[in-house]
Amino acid sequence: MSSRRHNSAGPGSSATEADGPEGVQRIAEGLAGENGSPGPKDRAVARIGSLRRRSAAQAKTAWTKMKHRAVTFSKFVGPGFMISVAYIDPGNYSTDITAGASYRFKLLFIVLLSNLFAILLQSLAIQLGTITGLDLASMCRVHLPRWLNWSLYAMAEIAIIATDIAEVIGTAIALNLLIPSLPLVAGCALSILDVMVILIFYRPDGAMKGLRLFEAFVCVLVIGVVVCFCIQLSMIKETSVGAIFRGYLPSDALIQPDGLYQACGILGATVMPHSLYLGSGIVQPRLREYDTAHGLMPEDPVSAALSTAEWYDKVTYIPSHAAIKHSLKYAIAELVLLLFTFALFVNSAILIVAGASLYGIPDALTADIFGIHDLLSKSISPSAGTIFALALLLSGVSAGIVCTIAGRMVSEGALRWKMKPWLRRLVTRSISITPSIIIAGAVGRSGLNAAMNGSQVVLSIVLPFVTLPLIYFTSRGRFMTVQPGTARYMHDTDDEGRPLITSVGEGVDMSNSWWLIATAGIVWLVMAVMNVANLVLMYLGKA
């Protein structure tokens, strides 16, 4: 009976019937359902609670993943800073300043294009070093004919010495601008002091903590350069932001002889040959760190029963597939982020400052770095000239340190020529200092500026020869196939110099895709044509 009354109660029931104790009980029983089972309201509340808990769990999971990725990414920060140093060295100052003074902001497009080229080539260098475990110089020694390896080694050493000459000159000029009483000859000699930094801090085969400390020191130098140019940009007045951004679009300046020559200079000063060797050789420590942490490292060859000193000299660490998958994406992401921010920003800032303050001034077209410093001091403020000199000093010191590390990789990889970093620095810097001191003492300011510009021409000539084997190696599956399993140590060559590190059996092919091969080929062709055009213009006297 009561059940029928409960079922018949509805919207038409009287308020008195609903408000009474029995009505309240009937409504409660209706919401609760029959026999105490959950009613519609209970199910809705439970469903909402479940959705809230699931959303909270998903948000917590997403946050945990983001936090984990951020922490992991932070462990890979460092090599990108060291690579970016090569793109803000003193050689970039003269080319970017001349371009800004001549065409204002129109050649910012070449700065952007050169940076894109650099990102592609440096990504290939990281890919090569990560997948094969060998740097570019070692790959040339193992897989190329001996005569070709020696030829590439000679070109690489010439490029490193040419780069180091620019660092010596840039450091000497910066010291002279900051301390006018210091002679240029003394400034060239003082540039060798960065040997002490390498001697104290750089331990590529040591603990990761020490290596990260060295990378942090280089990071501070790079950030110092960025801060200097941020201050200089803030001093610029009456400059249209739209005009600056229009400079990143192609313009008619590229079809003018002088504009093409300056574009070639920017490209040659931006994409540095030694940075490709560096990029392929500084990724291995983090691969070892991953394999060690996950128990994927093999027995150290030094402690193996058959190991000898000769074995240790010829053995090569081959990372595991898991380490490669884990490290490659973070290493390339860090590189792209830093080159698109720090390197692109500094090169753009140099050109923008020059274009905003020096464009239209007759003396600016023929001025060297000393003259540019004077013009900045007069056109903006004396502090602008001081900040410019400080940025040049930081660039020279950081680039000199990184150039030494790249030189060590080249000599050890191409020839198995073992040399301590500080000793390598002494040899390379002594070779670079000698002509710089002679030029500074005999000719003075004009001679140093000509020597710096000449060093950039040498780099532009060497660049296509260095990039071609990089593209070749990363495009062939026989070099870029990863074997499953743990990491391992292997001989890279036998007693007769034949390569032993080759892809055998089943594996994962991580070579370049067809579209990446085509893109890299186009980039190489553009660089080669621009460098040839640069030489032709110089021969015709239009440079």
XYZ file of C-alpha atoms in Angstrom:
543
model
C 0.000 0.000 0.000
C 2.673 2.444 0.989
C 4.602 1.379 -2.091
C 1.713 2.379 -4.348
C 1.412 5.768 -2.596
C 5.142 6.338 -3.079
C 4.979 5.454 -6.740
C 1.924 7.628 -7.347
C 3.450 10.676 -5.681
C 4.493 13.148 -8.304
C 4.366 16.772 -9.236
C 0.641 16.847 -8.700
C 0.871 15.767 -5.061
C -0.244 18.303 -2.492
C 2.312 20.379 -0.547
C 0.893 19.143 2.736
C 1.422 15.569 1.727
C 4.964 16.288 0.603
C 5.903 18.396 3.589
C 4.841 15.931 6.211
C 7.212 13.486 7.886
C 5.944 10.648 5.759
C 6.413 12.750 2.590
C 9.996 13.595 3.474
C 10.685 9.953 4.169
C 9.071 8.966 0.859
C 11.199 11.500 -1.069
C 14.345 10.275 0.680
C 13.397 6.697 -0.107
C 12.807 7.700 -3.752
C 16.224 9.357 -4.045
C 17.863 6.407 -2.382
C 16.159 3.950 -4.707
C 14.550 0.684 -3.959
C 15.975 -1.587 -1.289
C 18.572 1.051 -0.328
C 20.268 1.016 -3.758
C 21.851 4.319 -5.033
C 19.377 6.681 -6.622
C 19.920 9.047 -9.583
C 21.222 11.859 -7.398
C 23.672 9.577 -5.611
C 24.937 8.263 -8.918
C 25.346 11.809 -10.287
C 27.225 12.938 -7.194
C 29.435 9.861 -7.355
C 30.066 10.428 -11.071
C 31.030 14.085 -10.482
C 33.348 13.076 -7.663
C 34.939 10.424 -9.842
C 35.477 12.925 -12.675
C 37.007 15.427 -10.278
C 39.361 12.835 -8.855
C 40.296 11.688 -12.361
C 40.908 15.284 -13.518
C 43.011 15.979 -10.453
C 44.988 12.795 -11.041
C 45.497 13.669 -14.721
C 46.573 17.213 -13.845
C 48.971 15.848 -11.252
C 50.314 13.334 -13.755
C 50.742 16.031 -16.434
C 52.497 18.313 -13.953
C 54.736 15.462 -12.836
C 55.650 14.696 -16.456
C 56.363 18.360 -17.199
C 58.460 18.662 -14.075
C 60.365 15.487 -14.922
C 61.037 16.679 -18.465
C 62.148 20.098 -17.240
C 64.556 18.540 -14.747
C 65.868 16.156 -17.407
C 66.267 18.994 -19.905
C 68.199 21.036 -17.350
C 70.776 18.241 -17.185
C 71.451 18.751 -20.899
C 71.943 22.516 -20.647
C 75.582 23.367 -21.273
C 76.769 21.977 -24.608
C 74.442 24.340 -26.461
C 76.057 27.312 -24.730
C 79.501 26.076 -25.743
C 78.380 25.648 -29.345
C 76.691 29.069 -29.409
C 79.992 30.692 -28.422
C 81.286 29.934 -31.922
C 78.481 32.080 -33.339
C 79.222 35.191 -31.269
C 83.016 35.313 -31.571
C 84.934 38.526 -32.498
C 84.819 37.609 -36.188
C 81.075 38.274 -36.175
C 81.569 41.813 -34.899
C 83.388 43.189 -37.930
C 81.028 41.580 -40.464
C 77.788 42.480 -38.662
C 78.922 46.039 -37.946
C 79.924 46.654 -41.558
C 76.607 45.216 -42.767
C 74.605 47.411 -40.401
C 76.548 50.559 -41.261
C 76.178 49.907 -45.011
C 72.619 48.584 -45.378
C 71.110 49.311 -41.979
C 68.745 46.408 -41.177
C 68.413 44.847 -44.659
C 70.951 42.078 -44.054
C 69.200 40.764 -40.939
C 67.714 38.227 -43.343
C 71.197 36.770 -43.883
C 71.751 36.656 -40.113
C 68.533 34.643 -39.748
C 69.345 32.421 -42.739
C 72.857 31.729 -41.438
C 71.402 30.820 -38.060
C 68.989 28.356 -39.679
C 71.879 26.805 -41.604
C 73.840 26.550 -38.376
C 70.952 24.854 -36.547
C 70.635 22.234 -39.289
C 74.355 21.466 -39.477
C 74.853 21.463 -35.710
C 71.876 19.130 -35.298
C 73.522 16.744 -37.755
C 76.757 16.990 -35.759
C 74.929 16.106 -32.530
C 73.158 13.263 -34.312
C 76.482 11.903 -35.583
C 78.191 12.030 -32.188
C 75.205 10.589 -30.328
C 74.436 7.658 -32.619
C 77.971 6.570 -33.538
C 79.760 7.544 -30.321
C 82.465 9.161 -32.476
C 83.118 12.807 -33.273
C 83.413 14.060 -36.849
C 87.221 13.879 -36.901
C 87.201 10.266 -35.663
C 84.607 9.285 -38.261
C 86.827 10.736 -40.997
C 89.818 8.759 -39.691
C 87.908 5.487 -39.421
C 85.846 5.534 -42.604
C 87.642 7.744 -45.144
C 90.832 7.047 -47.108
C 93.981 8.112 -45.313
C 94.868 10.830 -47.824
C 91.390 12.336 -47.531
C 91.454 12.186 -43.735
C 94.823 13.962 -43.665
C 93.561 16.588 -46.103
C 90.479 17.279 -43.996
C 92.625 17.348 -40.861
C 94.911 19.958 -42.414
C 91.912 22.093 -43.371
C 90.441 21.747 -39.892
C 93.707 22.825 -38.253
C 93.965 25.814 -40.604
C 90.392 26.765 -39.710
C 91.099 26.472 -35.986
C 94.240 28.601 -36.237
C 92.355 31.173 -38.342
C 89.576 31.207 -35.756
C 92.061 31.570 -32.927
C 93.763 34.486 -34.679
C 90.410 36.282 -34.658
C 90.014 35.505 -30.933
C 93.518 36.811 -30.153
C 92.933 39.999 -32.120
C 89.472 40.534 -30.663
C 90.724 40.050 -27.109
C 93.698 42.361 -27.687
C 91.514 45.091 -29.194
C 88.982 44.802 -26.361
C 91.719 45.087 -23.720
C 93.173 48.116 -25.502
C 89.756 49.788 -25.669
C 89.076 49.153 -21.989
C 92.645 49.987 -20.900
C 94.034 52.474 -23.462
C 97.456 52.449 -21.819
C 97.825 48.718 -22.554
C 99.693 48.185 -25.862
C 98.177 45.915 -28.487
C 101.222 43.655 -28.388
C 100.740 43.136 -24.651
C 97.037 42.467 -25.221
C 97.895 39.722 -27.718
C 100.284 38.161 -25.205
C 97.747 38.342 -22.354
C 95.203 36.408 -24.406
C 97.065 33.212 -23.521
C 95.826 33.441 -19.917
C 92.699 31.456 -20.739
C 95.002 28.426 -20.737
C 94.706 28.556 -16.951
C 90.923 28.299 -17.154
C 91.138 25.158 -19.284
C 93.887 23.723 -17.097
C 91.845 24.153 -13.916
C 88.306 23.317 -15.016
C 88.092 21.263 -18.197
C 87.993 17.513 -17.531
C 86.087 15.843 -20.401
C 86.697 12.339 -19.033
C 86.209 13.254 -15.389
C 83.141 13.573 -13.193
C 80.039 15.219 -14.648
C 80.004 17.719 -11.787
C 83.337 19.171 -12.877
C 82.298 19.223 -16.527
C 79.070 21.036 -15.700
C 81.054 23.556 -13.656
C 83.184 24.316 -16.705
C 80.059 24.604 -18.880
C 78.533 26.952 -16.310
C 81.591 29.203 -16.580
C 81.134 29.400 -20.353
C 77.406 30.060 -19.814
C 78.237 33.054 -17.622
C 80.471 34.489 -20.351
C 77.756 34.052 -22.981
C 75.088 35.594 -20.755
C 77.470 38.488 -20.088
C 77.660 39.184 -23.833
C 73.861 39.056 -24.092
C 73.424 41.465 -21.175
C 75.869 43.923 -22.749
C 73.888 44.035 -25.974
C 70.575 44.256 -24.126
C 71.913 47.424 -22.515
C 73.116 48.738 -25.869
C 69.750 48.078 -27.498
C 68.042 49.990 -24.702
C 70.195 53.019 -25.551
C 68.964 53.180 -29.149
C 66.390 55.888 -29.793
C 64.143 56.864 -32.706
C 64.297 53.442 -34.340
C 61.172 51.821 -35.785
C 60.512 48.298 -34.587
C 58.753 47.616 -37.880
C 61.856 48.592 -39.851
C 63.911 46.165 -37.788
C 61.538 43.248 -38.358
C 61.317 44.032 -42.088
C 65.059 43.432 -42.182
C 64.401 39.719 -41.612
C 62.748 39.565 -45.054
C 64.742 39.276 -48.322
C 65.676 42.617 -49.876
C 67.394 44.071 -52.931
C 70.630 44.410 -50.943
C 71.390 40.764 -51.746
C 71.676 41.405 -55.497
C 74.144 44.260 -55.109
C 77.856 43.300 -55.344
C 78.806 44.848 -52.022
C 75.703 43.460 -50.345
C 76.438 39.958 -51.629
C 80.024 40.222 -50.403
C 78.874 41.274 -46.951
C 76.277 38.496 -46.916
C 79.061 36.008 -47.676
C 81.066 37.502 -44.832
C 78.172 37.083 -42.390
C 77.689 33.472 -43.472
C 81.393 32.692 -43.178
C 81.621 34.307 -39.752
C 78.450 32.632 -38.457
C 78.742 28.979 -39.508
C 82.146 28.041 -38.083
C 83.921 24.811 -39.124
C 85.348 24.071 -35.679
C 81.885 24.225 -34.093
C 80.834 21.147 -36.098
C 83.711 19.127 -34.637
C 82.820 20.510 -31.217
C 79.128 19.666 -31.521
C 79.842 16.053 -32.452
C 82.308 15.545 -29.614
C 80.701 17.033 -26.499
C 77.586 14.835 -26.345
C 79.228 11.590 -25.192
C 79.565 12.404 -21.448
C 75.787 12.604 -21.009
C 75.332 9.353 -22.912
C 77.773 7.677 -20.528
C 75.933 9.204 -17.586
C 72.645 7.656 -18.749
C 74.157 4.225 -19.436
C 75.924 4.229 -16.068
C 72.784 5.252 -14.165
C 70.710 2.521 -15.841
C 73.271 -0.265 -15.579
C 73.926 -0.384 -19.319
C 77.660 0.293 -19.225
C 79.992 -2.617 -20.011
C 83.077 -3.452 -18.019
C 85.718 -0.736 -18.204
C 88.305 -1.864 -20.769
C 91.121 -0.796 -18.477
C 90.105 -3.423 -15.927
C 89.389 -6.135 -18.495
C 91.692 -9.130 -18.561
C 92.936 -8.562 -22.107
C 93.199 -4.784 -21.909
C 96.478 -2.955 -22.330
C 97.490 0.658 -22.713
C 97.414 0.196 -26.477
C 93.908 -1.274 -26.282
C 92.689 1.639 -24.194
C 94.069 4.148 -26.702
C 92.117 2.535 -29.531
C 88.895 1.592 -27.770
C 85.692 3.530 -28.456
C 82.563 3.862 -26.331
C 79.391 2.967 -28.269
C 76.246 4.153 -26.432
C 73.192 1.972 -25.936
C 70.032 2.401 -27.976
C 68.168 3.533 -24.860
C 70.747 6.244 -24.142
C 70.573 7.455 -27.741
C 66.764 7.654 -27.709
C 66.799 9.461 -24.381
C 69.592 11.930 -25.091
C 69.191 12.853 -28.747
C 65.916 14.756 -28.449
C 67.048 16.752 -25.417
C 70.443 17.589 -26.928
C 68.924 18.879 -30.166
C 66.177 20.773 -28.306
C 68.775 22.536 -26.151
C 70.841 23.413 -29.216
C 67.884 24.824 -31.174
C 66.684 26.838 -28.182
C 70.069 28.443 -27.515
C 70.985 29.138 -31.140
C 67.561 30.647 -31.762
C 67.858 32.842 -28.677
C 71.415 33.706 -27.686
C 73.275 33.314 -30.996
C 70.568 34.862 -33.167
C 69.964 37.630 -30.641
C 73.620 38.650 -30.313
C 74.298 38.683 -34.056
C 71.074 40.579 -34.686
C 71.839 43.008 -31.867
C 75.297 43.806 -33.257
C 73.820 44.593 -36.664
C 70.862 46.515 -35.210
C 73.087 48.677 -33.000
C 75.349 49.404 -35.968
C 72.431 50.106 -38.291
C 70.650 52.383 -35.827
C 73.692 54.411 -34.785
C 76.105 54.260 -37.740
C 73.964 54.062 -40.890
C 74.343 57.213 -42.972
C 77.567 58.307 -41.264
C 80.331 58.466 -43.926
C 83.152 57.456 -41.582
C 81.316 54.294 -40.522
C 81.797 52.547 -43.878
C 85.583 52.577 -43.580
C 85.893 52.266 -39.814
C 87.480 49.261 -38.115
C 86.552 47.991 -34.649
C 88.453 50.877 -33.073
C 86.553 53.344 -35.225
C 83.234 51.660 -34.498
C 83.964 51.984 -30.786
C 84.626 55.705 -31.202
C 81.498 56.216 -33.299
C 79.331 54.373 -30.771
C 80.802 56.449 -27.961
C 80.018 59.675 -29.832
C 76.688 58.796 -31.452
C 75.081 57.063 -28.459
C 77.115 57.649 -25.291
C 80.596 56.896 -23.891
C 79.122 54.030 -21.890
C 77.890 52.433 -25.136
C 81.478 52.212 -26.357
C 82.606 50.707 -23.055
C 79.838 48.108 -23.090
C 80.732 47.236 -26.683
C 84.376 46.669 -25.688
C 83.329 44.540 -22.698
C 81.112 42.369 -24.912
C 84.008 41.961 -27.350
C 86.300 40.870 -24.511
C 83.838 38.294 -23.192
C 83.299 36.960 -26.713
C 87.030 36.669 -27.327
C 87.740 34.831 -24.083
C 84.824 32.389 -24.365
C 85.440 31.689 -28.056
C 89.136 31.097 -27.413
C 88.370 28.515 -24.740
C 85.877 26.664 -26.922
C 88.214 26.802 -29.921
C 90.863 24.982 -27.887
C 88.463 22.176 -26.989
C 87.511 21.775 -30.651
C 91.184 21.701 -31.633
C 91.864 18.915 -29.161
C 88.990 16.881 -30.591
C 90.321 17.352 -34.124
C 93.880 16.243 -33.343
C 92.828 13.289 -31.179
C 90.078 12.169 -33.533
C 91.894 12.506 -36.848
C 95.365 11.346 -35.761
C 94.929 9.683 -32.354
C 97.311 12.399 -31.215
C 96.824 12.558 -27.446
C 97.586 15.954 -25.932
C 96.501 17.571 -22.688
C 94.072 20.480 -23.213
C 96.333 23.126 -21.679
C 99.300 21.930 -23.761
C 97.146 21.948 -26.866
C 96.129 25.481 -25.940
C 99.720 26.577 -25.589
C 100.633 25.171 -29.006
C 97.603 26.558 -30.845
C 97.633 29.915 -29.129
C 101.393 30.277 -29.641
C 100.896 29.722 -33.374
C 98.070 32.277 -33.381
C 99.813 34.827 -31.180
C 103.011 34.939 -33.229
C 101.530 36.517 -36.394
C 99.187 38.672 -34.307
C 102.062 40.135 -32.283
C 104.115 40.709 -35.446
C 101.203 42.481 -37.146
C 100.361 44.515 -34.038
C 103.970 45.627 -33.618
C 104.728 46.306 -37.279
C 101.469 47.667 -38.699
C 99.214 48.451 -35.746
C 95.459 48.885 -35.766
C 94.831 48.655 -39.503
C 96.873 45.466 -39.751
C 94.926 43.755 -36.971
C 91.596 44.588 -38.591
C 92.791 43.269 -41.966
C 94.069 40.080 -40.319
C 90.705 39.509 -38.619
C 88.799 39.944 -41.887
C 91.273 37.655 -43.640
C 90.721 34.937 -41.061
C 86.991 34.968 -41.858
C 87.743 34.465 -45.552
C 89.830 31.404 -44.682
C 86.937 29.985 -42.674
C 84.511 30.507 -45.551
C 86.833 28.541 -47.860
C 87.165 25.612 -45.439
C 83.474 25.379 -44.507
C 82.145 23.393 -47.526
C 84.924 20.807 -47.190
C 84.103 20.189 -43.519
C 80.329 20.015 -43.912
C 80.327 17.554 -46.815
C 81.548 14.493 -44.825
C 79.135 15.407 -42.016
C 76.177 15.242 -44.401
C 77.552 12.059 -45.983
C 77.984 10.168 -42.704
C 74.580 11.102 -41.272
C 72.830 10.118 -44.515
C 74.188 6.556 -44.713
C 72.504 3.729 -42.850
C 75.771 1.770 -42.570
C 77.060 4.439 -40.182
C 73.824 5.455 -38.456
C 72.254 2.084 -37.589
C 71.911 1.446 -33.854
C 72.249 -2.065 -32.453
C 69.930 -3.142 -29.605
C 71.227 -3.997 -26.165
C 73.646 -2.374 -23.781
C 76.500 0.012 -24.423
C 79.823 -1.479 -25.448
C 83.488 -0.749 -26.022
C 84.980 -1.553 -29.416
C 88.087 -1.069 -31.497
C 87.327 1.496 -34.175
C 90.041 0.160 -36.535
C 92.188 -2.957 -36.844
C 95.982 -3.059 -36.996
C 95.927 -2.117 -40.676
C 93.564 0.821 -40.180
C 90.434 -0.853 -41.555
C 87.182 0.189 -39.825
C 85.695 -2.236 -37.319
C 82.757 -0.113 -36.173
C 80.075 -0.872 -38.739
C 76.425 -1.768 -38.530
C 76.081 -5.560 -38.534
C 72.821 -7.497 -38.348
C 69.456 -6.129 -37.357
C 69.222 -2.658 -35.927
C 67.410 0.663 -36.021
C 68.318 2.872 -38.976
C 68.593 6.457 -37.680
C 70.111 8.004 -40.796
C 68.686 11.145 -42.388
C 65.349 10.939 -44.164
C 65.227 11.782 -47.875
C 63.828 15.257 -47.272
C 66.531 16.004 -44.699
C 69.197 14.805 -47.137
C 67.738 17.093 -49.808
C 67.580 20.046 -47.405
C 71.141 19.517 -46.217
C 72.297 19.239 -49.831
C 70.633 22.531 -50.734
C 72.171 24.230 -47.693
C 75.611 22.920 -48.640
C 75.172 24.105 -52.233
C 74.076 27.590 -51.135
C 77.064 27.903 -48.797
C 79.470 26.700 -51.470
C 78.087 29.107 -54.096
C 78.164 32.052 -51.688
C 81.733 31.300 -50.665
C 82.845 30.990 -54.290
C 81.095 34.289 -55.020
C 82.941 35.809 -52.083
C 86.302 34.768 -53.515
C 85.386 35.996 -57.002
C 84.335 39.387 -55.649
C 87.580 39.666 -53.750
C 89.567 38.762 -56.861
C 87.708 41.411 -58.875
C 88.510 43.996 -56.241
C 84.893 44.560 -55.206
C 85.417 43.205 -51.715
